[in-house]
Short mmCIF file of C-alpha atoms in Angstrom, two decimals:
data_model
loop_
_atom_site.label_atom_id
_atom_site.label_comp_id
_atom_site.label_asym_id
_atom_site.label_seq_id
_atom_site.Cartn_x
_atom_site.Cartn_y
_atom_site.Cartn_z
CA MET A 23 162.48 119.54 164.97
CA SER A 24 165.66 118.41 167.08
CA THR A 25 166.13 114.71 167.04
CA SER A 26 166.28 114.88 170.69
CA ALA A 27 162.84 114.32 170.37
CA PHE A 28 162.85 111.11 168.98
CA VAL A 29 165.33 109.30 171.59
CA LEU A 30 165.41 107.22 174.28
CA PRO A 31 166.99 108.41 177.50
CA VAL A 32 170.46 106.77 177.89
CA SER A 33 169.49 105.33 180.96
CA LEU A 34 166.51 103.63 179.44
CA ALA A 35 168.62 102.32 176.45
CA LEU A 36 171.27 100.72 178.46
CA HIS A 37 168.53 99.07 180.79
CA LEU A 38 167.21 97.62 177.70
CA LEU A 39 170.17 96.43 176.66
CA THR A 40 171.28 94.78 179.72
CA SER A 41 167.71 93.92 181.53
CA ALA A 42 165.87 90.44 180.94
CA ALA A 43 163.24 90.43 178.12
CA PRO A 44 159.75 91.96 178.75
CA GLY A 45 157.04 89.69 179.49
CA PRO A 46 154.79 87.91 176.55
CA GLN A 47 154.18 89.91 173.53
CA ASN A 48 152.11 89.44 170.28
CA THR A 49 154.52 87.58 167.80
CA ALA A 50 152.07 87.45 165.15
CA THR A 51 152.32 89.24 161.65
CA ALA A 52 155.70 90.05 160.19
CA PRO A 53 155.28 89.46 156.16
CA SER A 54 156.51 86.82 154.60
CA GLN A 55 157.06 88.11 150.94
CA GLU A 56 157.25 86.55 147.69
CA PRO A 57 157.91 88.91 144.47
CA ALA A 58 154.12 90.20 144.82
CA PRO A 59 152.59 90.81 146.87
CA LYS A 60 153.71 90.70 150.17
CA SER A 61 151.74 88.51 152.41
CA PRO A 62 152.16 88.18 156.41
CA ALA A 63 152.10 84.99 157.88
CA THR A 64 150.86 84.45 161.09
CA SER A 65 154.27 83.49 163.50
CA SER A 66 154.47 81.54 166.73
CA VAL A 67 157.65 81.39 168.83
CA LYS A 68 159.52 78.24 168.45
CA ALA A 69 159.90 75.82 171.41
CA ALA A 70 163.69 76.80 172.36
CA ALA A 71 166.08 76.34 174.93
CA PRO A 72 166.63 79.58 176.82
CA VAL A 73 169.23 81.98 175.53
CA VAL A 74 172.13 81.94 177.57
CA SER A 75 174.90 84.12 176.63
CA LYS A 76 178.51 82.84 175.46
CA LEU A 77 179.63 85.99 174.37
CA SER A 78 183.22 86.99 175.43
CA ALA A 79 183.72 90.32 177.18
CA ALA A 80 184.93 91.85 173.69
CA GLN A 81 181.75 90.60 172.04
CA GLN A 82 179.46 92.21 175.01
CA ALA A 83 181.38 95.35 174.78
CA THR A 84 180.56 95.36 170.96
CA ALA A 85 177.22 94.69 171.36
CA ALA A 86 176.70 97.68 174.09
CA LYS A 87 178.73 100.11 171.14
CA LEU A 88 175.94 98.84 168.55
CA VAL A 89 172.53 98.49 170.41
CA GLY A 90 172.97 101.46 172.84
CA PRO A 91 173.46 104.03 170.46
CA ALA A 92 170.96 102.71 168.09
CA LEU A 93 168.34 102.94 170.84
CA ALA A 94 169.73 106.51 172.33
CA GLU A 95 170.63 108.42 169.39
CA GLY A 96 167.67 108.63 167.57
CA HIS A 97 169.33 108.71 164.35
CA SER A 98 167.07 106.47 162.26
CA TYR A 99 164.05 108.60 163.11
CA ALA A 100 165.83 111.71 162.02
CA ARG A 101 167.23 109.99 158.83
CA LEU A 102 163.34 108.86 158.25
CA ALA A 103 162.17 112.10 158.70
CA GLU A 104 164.67 113.25 155.88
CA LEU A 105 163.34 110.80 153.42
CA THR A 106 159.50 110.88 154.07
CA ASP A 107 159.23 114.95 154.41
CA GLY A 108 162.42 115.89 152.29
CA VAL A 109 162.05 113.34 149.48
CA GLY A 110 158.37 112.23 149.92
CA PRO A 111 156.78 109.57 147.81
CA ARG A 112 159.42 107.79 145.45
CA LEU A 113 157.54 105.80 142.69
CA SER A 114 160.20 104.13 140.40
CA GLY A 115 160.95 106.06 137.39
CA SER A 116 160.10 109.48 138.77
CA GLU A 117 162.26 112.53 139.96
CA SER A 118 161.40 111.62 143.43
CA ALA A 119 162.79 108.21 143.24
CA GLU A 120 166.27 109.59 141.60
CA ALA A 121 166.27 112.25 144.33
CA ALA A 122 166.10 109.26 146.76
CA VAL A 123 168.98 107.55 144.97
CA GLN A 124 170.71 110.83 145.48
CA TRP A 125 169.90 111.32 148.88
CA ALA A 126 170.98 107.73 150.04
CA LEU A 127 174.30 108.45 148.35
CA ARG A 128 174.94 111.50 150.25
CA SER A 129 173.49 109.92 153.42
CA PHE A 130 176.18 107.07 153.03
CA GLN A 131 179.04 109.38 152.61
CA ALA A 132 178.34 111.40 155.55
CA ASP A 133 178.36 108.16 157.53
CA GLY A 134 181.84 107.29 156.11
CA VAL A 135 180.38 104.13 154.54
CA LYS A 136 181.42 103.52 150.77
CA ALA A 137 178.48 103.57 148.57
CA TRP A 138 177.97 103.28 144.76
CA LYS A 139 175.22 102.93 142.29
CA GLU A 140 174.15 100.07 140.16
CA PRO A 141 171.74 100.45 136.88
CA VAL A 142 168.28 99.33 136.94
CA LYS A 143 165.80 99.48 133.90
CA VAL A 144 162.38 100.33 135.61
CA PRO A 145 158.72 100.53 134.43
CA ARG A 146 157.46 104.17 134.33
CA TRP A 147 153.77 104.18 135.33
CA VAL A 148 151.99 107.37 135.97
CA ARG A 149 148.93 108.20 137.98
CA GLY A 150 146.64 110.85 136.58
CA GLU A 151 142.94 111.91 137.29
CA GLU A 152 141.01 109.50 138.91
CA ARG A 153 137.25 109.83 140.22
CA GLY A 154 134.30 107.33 140.57
CA GLU A 155 130.95 107.55 141.47
CA ILE A 156 127.61 105.24 141.90
CA LEU A 157 125.02 106.81 139.59
CA PRO A 158 121.93 108.15 140.57
CA SER A 159 118.89 105.29 140.44
CA GLU A 160 115.53 104.96 142.02
CA ARG A 161 117.31 103.83 145.48
CA THR A 162 120.08 106.55 145.37
CA ARG A 163 120.54 110.13 144.47
CA GLY A 164 124.09 108.79 143.60
CA LEU A 165 127.24 108.73 145.72
CA PRO A 166 131.25 109.63 144.88
CA LEU A 167 133.64 106.87 145.55
CA ALA A 168 136.95 107.19 147.14
CA LEU A 169 139.60 105.50 144.99
CA LEU A 170 142.85 105.01 143.89
CA ALA A 171 143.92 103.56 140.82
CA LEU A 172 145.93 100.51 141.02
CA GLY A 173 149.66 100.43 139.54
CA GLY A 174 149.87 99.14 136.09
CA SER A 175 145.93 99.83 135.26
CA ALA A 176 145.17 101.00 131.86
CA PRO A 177 143.28 104.54 131.43
CA THR A 178 139.65 105.16 130.60
CA PRO A 179 138.51 106.96 127.63
CA PRO A 180 138.63 110.85 128.51
CA GLU A 181 134.67 110.56 129.31
CA GLY A 182 135.23 107.68 131.60
CA VAL A 183 133.48 104.29 131.66
CA THR A 184 130.12 103.75 132.55
CA ALA A 185 128.46 100.12 133.35
CA GLU A 186 126.90 98.08 135.58
CA VAL A 187 128.48 96.36 138.48
CA VAL A 188 128.91 92.72 139.10
CA GLU A 189 130.30 91.66 142.71
CA VAL A 190 132.75 88.40 143.05
CA SER A 191 134.82 87.16 146.22
CA SER A 192 137.48 84.93 144.59
CA LEU A 193 138.99 84.18 140.84
CA GLU A 194 136.98 81.09 141.11
CA GLU A 195 133.63 82.87 141.26
CA LEU A 196 134.59 85.26 138.63
CA ALA A 197 135.65 82.17 135.99
CA ALA A 198 132.52 80.38 136.75
CA LEU A 199 130.23 83.63 135.53
CA GLY A 200 131.95 83.43 132.07
CA ASP A 201 130.48 85.97 129.47
CA LYS A 202 128.06 87.13 132.23
CA VAL A 203 130.81 89.71 132.80
CA LYS A 204 131.30 91.02 129.56
CA GLY A 205 130.75 94.98 129.40
CA ARG A 206 130.60 95.26 133.18
CA ILE A 207 132.55 96.59 135.99
CA VAL A 208 133.83 93.55 138.03
CA PHE A 209 133.92 94.34 141.85
CA PHE A 210 136.24 92.03 143.91
CA ASN A 211 135.04 92.00 147.26
CA HIS A 212 136.68 90.40 150.25
CA THR A 213 136.62 90.44 154.06
CA MET A 214 140.34 91.09 155.00
CA ALA A 215 140.26 92.17 158.65
CA GLU A 216 143.81 91.30 159.91
CA ALA A 217 147.29 91.63 158.93
CA SER A 218 147.31 87.75 158.41
CA ASP A 219 144.44 87.98 155.82
CA TYR A 220 146.73 89.72 152.97
CA GLY A 221 147.96 86.72 151.46
CA ARG A 222 144.48 85.10 151.13
CA PHE A 223 143.11 88.10 149.24
CA ALA A 224 146.23 89.89 147.59
CA GLY A 225 145.44 87.55 144.42
CA LEU A 226 142.22 89.54 144.04
CA ARG A 227 144.06 92.98 143.00
CA GLY A 228 147.08 91.39 141.82
CA ARG A 229 145.68 89.17 139.21
CA GLY A 230 141.66 89.54 139.24
CA PRO A 231 141.63 92.71 136.78
CA ALA A 232 143.65 90.41 134.28
CA ALA A 233 141.14 87.74 134.34
CA ALA A 234 138.26 90.07 134.31
CA ALA A 235 139.59 91.72 131.02
CA LYS A 236 140.03 88.26 129.53
CA GLN A 237 136.29 87.69 130.37
CA GLY A 238 135.35 90.94 128.54
CA ALA A 239 134.71 93.44 131.34
CA VAL A 240 135.45 96.87 130.91
CA ALA A 241 136.72 97.97 134.21
CA ALA A 242 137.89 96.36 137.83
CA LEU A 243 137.12 97.73 141.25
CA VAL A 244 139.02 95.94 144.11
CA ARG A 245 138.35 96.63 147.85
CA SER A 246 141.46 97.99 149.76
CA LEU A 247 143.82 95.51 151.20
CA ALA A 248 143.50 97.22 154.59
CA THR A 249 142.97 96.49 158.26
CA ALA A 250 141.83 99.86 159.25
CA SER A 251 140.16 102.74 157.17
CA LEU A 252 138.89 106.24 157.26
CA ARG A 253 137.49 106.03 153.98
CA THR A 254 141.27 105.54 152.80
CA PRO A 255 141.78 103.71 149.79
CA HIS A 256 144.99 101.69 149.43
CA THR A 257 146.56 101.30 146.15
CA GLY A 258 149.18 98.39 144.99
CA SER A 259 150.24 96.93 141.58
CA THR A 260 148.09 94.60 139.44
CA ARG A 261 149.37 92.72 136.46
CA PHE A 262 148.22 92.15 132.65
CA ASP A 263 150.02 89.59 130.48
CA GLU A 264 152.37 90.69 127.90
CA GLY A 265 150.43 91.44 125.07
CA GLY A 266 146.94 90.63 126.59
CA PRO A 267 143.76 92.78 127.30
CA ARG A 268 144.25 95.56 129.75
CA LEU A 269 141.78 97.50 131.65
CA PRO A 270 141.07 100.24 134.04
CA ALA A 271 141.39 98.96 137.69
CA ALA A 272 141.21 101.00 141.25
CA ALA A 273 141.06 100.30 144.56
CA VAL A 274 137.92 101.54 146.46
CA SER A 275 137.97 102.47 150.34
CA VAL A 276 136.69 99.79 152.62
CA GLU A 277 133.47 101.80 153.36
CA ASP A 278 132.85 102.50 149.42
CA ALA A 279 133.47 98.41 149.03
CA LEU A 280 130.60 97.75 151.74
CA THR A 281 128.26 100.53 150.46
CA LEU A 282 128.49 98.74 146.89
CA HIS A 283 128.11 95.54 148.68
CA ARG A 284 124.84 96.64 150.40
CA MET A 285 123.56 98.24 147.24
CA LEU A 286 124.12 95.39 145.15
CA GLN A 287 121.91 92.85 147.45
CA GLY A 288 118.83 95.38 146.44
CA GLY A 289 119.53 95.37 142.49
CA THR A 290 121.29 97.06 139.64
CA VAL A 291 124.03 99.34 140.57
CA LYS A 292 125.93 101.66 137.82
CA VAL A 293 129.33 103.11 138.29
CA ARG A 294 131.03 105.75 136.24
CA LEU A 295 135.13 105.38 136.17
CA VAL A 296 137.65 108.00 135.01
CA LEU A 297 141.06 107.12 135.35
CA GLY A 298 144.10 109.27 133.43
CA CYS A 299 146.79 106.99 134.24
CA SER A 300 149.60 106.40 131.57
CA GLU A 301 152.48 104.04 131.02
CA LEU A 302 155.65 105.83 129.59
CA PRO A 303 159.03 104.24 128.52
CA GLU A 304 161.14 102.52 130.80
CA ALA A 305 163.50 104.65 132.72
CA ASP A 306 167.16 104.24 134.12
CA SER A 307 167.15 104.06 137.64
CA SER A 308 169.69 102.21 140.37
CA ASN A 309 170.21 100.40 143.09
CA VAL A 310 172.18 101.55 145.90
CA VAL A 311 174.75 99.47 147.38
CA ALA A 312 177.14 100.33 150.32
CA GLU A 313 179.25 98.20 152.57
CA VAL A 314 181.44 97.88 155.50
CA ARG A 315 184.27 95.74 154.24
CA GLY A 316 185.33 92.56 156.43
CA ARG A 317 188.62 92.37 158.20
CA GLU A 318 189.37 88.54 157.48
CA LYS A 319 187.04 87.07 155.20
CA PRO A 320 185.91 90.32 153.02
CA ASP A 321 184.63 87.91 150.09
CA GLU A 322 181.81 86.40 152.52
CA VAL A 323 178.86 88.64 152.36
CA VAL A 324 176.21 89.29 154.82
CA LEU A 325 173.55 91.37 152.90
CA LEU A 326 171.09 93.75 154.38
CA GLY A 327 168.19 94.80 152.11
CA ALA A 328 165.31 97.35 151.85
CA HIS A 329 163.59 98.76 149.14
CA LEU A 330 163.84 102.55 148.42
CA ASP A 331 161.25 103.05 145.89
CA SER A 332 157.32 103.61 147.18
CA TRP A 333 154.12 104.24 146.06
CA ASP A 334 153.47 107.49 144.98
CA VAL A 335 150.50 108.05 147.65
CA GLY A 336 151.63 108.99 151.50
CA THR A 337 155.49 109.19 151.81
CA GLY A 338 156.31 105.55 152.37
CA ALA A 339 157.30 105.85 155.88
CA HIS A 340 156.34 102.57 156.97
CA ASP A 341 156.55 100.82 153.20
CA ASP A 342 159.77 100.87 153.32
CA GLY A 343 161.29 103.87 154.65
CA ALA A 344 161.37 102.40 157.77
CA GLY A 345 163.20 99.41 156.52
CA VAL A 346 165.76 101.79 154.38
CA VAL A 347 166.97 103.46 157.47
CA MET A 348 167.16 100.40 159.76
CA VAL A 349 169.84 98.95 157.47
CA MET A 350 171.33 102.45 156.51
CA GLU A 351 171.89 102.85 160.33
CA ALA A 352 173.35 99.06 160.74
CA ALA A 353 175.87 100.01 158.41
CA ARG A 354 176.77 103.28 159.86
CA LEU A 355 177.20 102.06 163.59
CA ILE A 356 179.11 98.91 162.28
CA ALA A 357 181.35 101.46 160.45
CA LYS A 358 182.04 103.26 163.68
CA LEU A 359 183.28 100.17 165.61
CA PRO A 360 187.13 100.21 165.85
CA GLN A 361 187.29 96.95 164.02
CA ALA A 362 185.65 95.94 161.46
CA PRO A 363 183.64 92.32 161.86
CA ARG A 364 185.07 89.41 160.04
CA ARG A 365 182.94 89.20 156.93
CA THR A 366 181.81 92.54 154.62
CA VAL A 367 178.33 93.92 155.54
CA ARG A 368 176.49 94.89 152.47
CA VAL A 369 173.55 96.96 152.61
CA VAL A 370 171.09 96.96 149.10
CA LEU A 371 168.66 99.52 148.44
CA PHE A 372 166.28 98.41 145.91
CA MET A 373 164.52 99.93 143.33
CA ASN A 374 161.38 99.14 141.92
CA GLU A 375 160.04 96.35 144.62
CA GLU A 376 156.58 97.88 144.49
CA ASN A 377 155.71 97.52 140.70
CA GLY A 378 158.07 95.27 139.24
CA LEU A 379 160.79 93.69 141.23
CA ARG A 380 163.52 94.91 138.74
CA GLY A 381 165.92 95.86 141.40
CA GLY A 382 165.91 92.72 143.07
CA ARG A 383 166.30 90.96 139.88
CA ALA A 384 169.34 93.17 138.75
CA TYR A 385 171.21 92.74 141.80
CA ALA A 386 170.91 88.77 141.51
CA GLU A 387 171.95 89.06 137.66
CA ALA A 388 174.89 91.31 138.81
CA HIS A 389 176.27 89.61 141.40
CA ALA A 390 175.41 85.82 140.20
CA LYS A 391 179.01 84.70 140.45
CA GLU A 392 179.22 86.02 144.15
CA LEU A 393 175.95 84.73 145.57
CA SER A 394 177.74 81.64 146.64
CA ARG A 395 179.75 83.71 149.04
CA HIS A 396 176.70 85.35 150.45
CA VAL A 397 176.54 83.86 153.65
CA ALA A 398 173.20 85.31 154.83
CA ALA A 399 170.75 87.96 154.05
CA ILE A 400 168.23 90.02 155.95
CA GLU A 401 165.44 91.98 154.29
CA MET A 402 163.62 94.73 156.28
CA ASP A 403 160.33 95.32 154.67
CA SER A 404 157.38 95.07 157.37
CA GLY A 405 157.06 98.54 158.88
CA GLY A 406 158.72 100.24 161.41
CA GLY A 407 157.16 98.23 164.56
CA ARG A 408 158.94 96.79 167.55
CA PRO A 409 161.24 93.56 167.10
CA LEU A 410 159.57 90.22 167.97
CA GLY A 411 162.27 87.79 167.39
CA VAL A 412 164.11 85.88 164.53
CA SER A 413 163.68 83.48 161.95
CA VAL A 414 165.96 81.43 159.92
CA HIS A 415 165.95 79.71 156.67
CA ALA A 416 169.21 77.65 156.11
CA GLY A 417 170.40 74.27 156.28
CA ALA A 418 170.85 72.02 159.67
CA GLY A 419 172.18 74.02 162.95
CA GLY A 420 171.00 77.35 161.92
CA GLU A 421 169.50 78.38 165.07
CA ALA A 422 172.06 76.56 167.14
CA LEU A 423 174.92 78.71 165.42
CA LEU A 424 172.57 81.95 166.10
CA ARG A 425 171.30 81.06 169.59
CA PRO A 426 174.06 82.64 171.67
CA TRP A 427 174.14 85.58 169.63
CA LEU A 428 170.68 86.55 170.62
CA ALA A 429 171.69 87.32 174.25
CA PRO A 430 172.02 91.16 173.52
CA LEU A 431 168.15 91.26 172.18
CA GLU A 432 166.64 89.90 175.38
CA GLY A 433 166.30 93.63 176.58
CA LEU A 434 164.30 94.34 173.20
CA GLY A 435 162.17 91.16 173.67
CA ALA A 436 163.67 89.81 170.63
CA ALA A 437 165.52 87.03 171.81
CA LYS A 438 163.52 84.10 170.26
CA PHE A 439 163.34 82.20 167.06
CA LEU A 440 159.94 82.69 165.50
CA VAL A 441 158.14 80.25 162.90
CA GLY A 442 157.68 81.35 159.55
CA HIS A 443 159.24 82.86 156.44
CA ALA A 444 162.73 84.72 156.65
CA THR A 445 162.90 86.07 153.24
CA GLY A 446 161.47 88.99 151.28
CA ALA A 447 160.30 89.98 147.95
CA ASP A 448 163.77 91.51 146.73
CA LEU A 449 165.53 88.46 148.23
CA SER A 450 163.78 85.99 146.21
CA PRO A 451 165.63 86.07 142.94
CA MET A 452 168.64 84.72 145.39
CA GLU A 453 166.74 81.83 146.32
CA PRO A 454 168.11 79.67 143.19
CA ALA A 455 171.67 80.40 144.89
CA ARG A 456 170.71 78.96 148.10
CA VAL A 457 171.47 82.05 150.21
CA PRO A 458 170.66 81.56 153.60
CA PHE A 459 168.01 83.99 154.81
CA VAL A 460 167.32 85.54 158.42
CA GLY A 461 164.45 87.48 159.31
CA VAL A 462 164.44 90.06 162.04
CA ARG A 463 160.56 90.16 162.67
CA VAL A 464 158.64 93.09 163.34
CA ASP A 465 155.13 93.64 164.63
CA SER A 466 153.26 94.52 161.53
CA SER A 467 149.71 93.60 163.23
CA ARG A 468 148.77 97.33 162.43
CA TYR A 469 151.08 97.79 159.05
CA PHE A 470 148.02 97.24 156.69
CA ASP A 471 146.15 100.12 158.46
CA VAL A 472 148.22 102.49 156.11
CA HIS A 473 150.03 100.37 153.78
CA HIS A 474 149.96 101.66 150.22
CA SER A 475 147.83 104.60 151.05
CA MET A 476 147.95 108.49 151.50
CA ALA A 477 148.24 107.77 155.64
CA ASP A 478 151.70 106.16 155.35
CA THR A 479 153.47 109.24 156.82
CA LEU A 480 155.91 109.63 159.36
CA ASP A 481 153.70 110.33 162.17
CA LYS A 482 152.64 106.55 161.92
CA VAL A 483 156.06 105.33 162.74
CA ASP A 484 156.79 105.13 166.69
CA PRO A 485 160.61 106.35 167.14
CA GLN A 486 160.86 103.80 170.09
CA ASP A 487 159.90 100.78 168.05
CA LEU A 488 161.72 101.80 165.00
CA SER A 489 164.89 102.49 167.41
CA ARG A 490 164.13 99.06 168.71
CA SER A 491 164.14 97.02 165.73
CA THR A 492 167.00 99.00 164.05
CA ALA A 493 168.93 97.71 167.44
CA ALA A 494 167.94 94.24 166.50
CA VAL A 495 169.12 94.46 162.78
CA THR A 496 172.13 95.78 163.38
CA TRP A 497 173.17 93.23 166.26
CA MET A 498 172.23 90.29 163.87
CA ALA A 499 174.09 92.04 160.97
CA TYR A 500 176.95 92.17 163.12
CA ALA A 501 176.60 88.68 164.75
CA LEU A 502 176.52 87.10 161.06
CA ALA A 503 179.28 88.87 160.20
CA GLU A 504 181.83 88.09 163.05
CA ALA A 505 180.61 84.52 163.95
CA PRO A 506 183.05 81.83 163.75
CA GLY A 507 181.14 79.79 161.64
CA THR A 508 178.41 80.44 158.66
CA LEU A 509 174.90 79.06 158.15
CA ALA A 510 174.68 75.92 156.48
CA ARG A 511 173.05 76.48 152.89
CA PRO A 512 169.29 75.55 152.75
CA THR A 513 168.64 72.28 150.52
CA ALA A 514 165.56 74.08 148.77
CA PRO A 515 164.34 77.58 148.28
CA GLU A 516 162.21 78.85 150.96
CA SER A 517 159.05 79.10 148.75
CA ASP A 518 159.28 75.44 148.18
CA THR A 519 159.62 74.62 152.01
CA PRO A 520 156.00 74.22 153.81
CA PRO A 521 155.82 76.43 156.94
CA PRO A 522 156.56 74.53 160.01
CA ALA A 523 154.12 73.28 162.41
CA LYS A 524 153.33 75.61 164.89
CA LYS A 525 154.23 74.72 168.26
#
């Protein structure tokens, strides 16, 4: 398909660049991330002075050269099609993940951006056969379950596991049952309905199966963490202690979770579960790093990050193909400028965010001596929705420094500061170095409709929304690299800082 199908008309792109911001928009839901899991927090617009452009004529001309093409050329969507339809799902350690590394290197080379690989050792978990069913009883002829094994799950015996189901809605409720879960399948149910619920319930998936294993359960089922479902299960990672007990664990669709809940109200329910997943030896993989070297202060780095890996279901379009192409496009457009910005803009495509965070940790270790010269970092891992605004985690004066540079985002509806986290999972290993974080927040209110599911495919990404967020990321990267001053370093890691009061 021609990229012309994906682009905004040039006239509309220029109108967006020069017009006032649209009317009020939904500013909730960009995920605030920790190593695992990702968890969107509700955002609100800060009470701030109106944005007044103090940019010079030359800076405004540069904005036009960055924002205009990001909106009008459709390059980010065409590249996302290459990644999702061409490479496909990219679970770390797989052949497809290595293919994605090579694709990224070729793409940067085609863009004229210097790029290289940095080694990362990653886990190698492989999904196998997976099926389950509610067994026949006096109340049912039996029902199949729509499910996906959780990343890190142990396999069942070849014949599967058959046991009674016990339902819990929290880790505390599980602990209170004590030995009563021994020999049973623990079903973790919850009521996730909107994106902001993710952080409330993600621990059931991440830590629940391990807790159930310690109490003698034989398997675990977790209601999918989803905001929409057409009987679509959503996978994700679960974590077991080194040397501790492991068990088979799977996510069931929302509909099947509701069925289990109803049937358990009427009596005993038995389930048969068959999972053929396996844990292979760790694999050699890579982060992909690229940069546009700064003209005056090349040792000062503005980092743009996204994760190249995805789950092995769907094609990782929103999570995190959209983030990947946004930051790649930022590098391409900045590299085309007649004059590079003052500081270096570095793009890092991290490997193994989804089931280990090895890439983020490897980068922080390999670059430990220069993290003090990382003057800002942006991570894009909230999907391909439209831009909402900017969040900042820095020392005093951060918003004042950035406020004049927001003017080119007026036409995108993103020239505002938002309350909430600015970091991301792959940036979190840099927190001890007090790297300032800037979040270019996107609308992720529907992100968990498809997150970690077979439905996370290219058709779910709106080309114009992706272009708008690409434009916002590109401009903010340039602004941070070109501004005369830099953000003051934060006095504490963001994870230790309580969210500001909403206004």
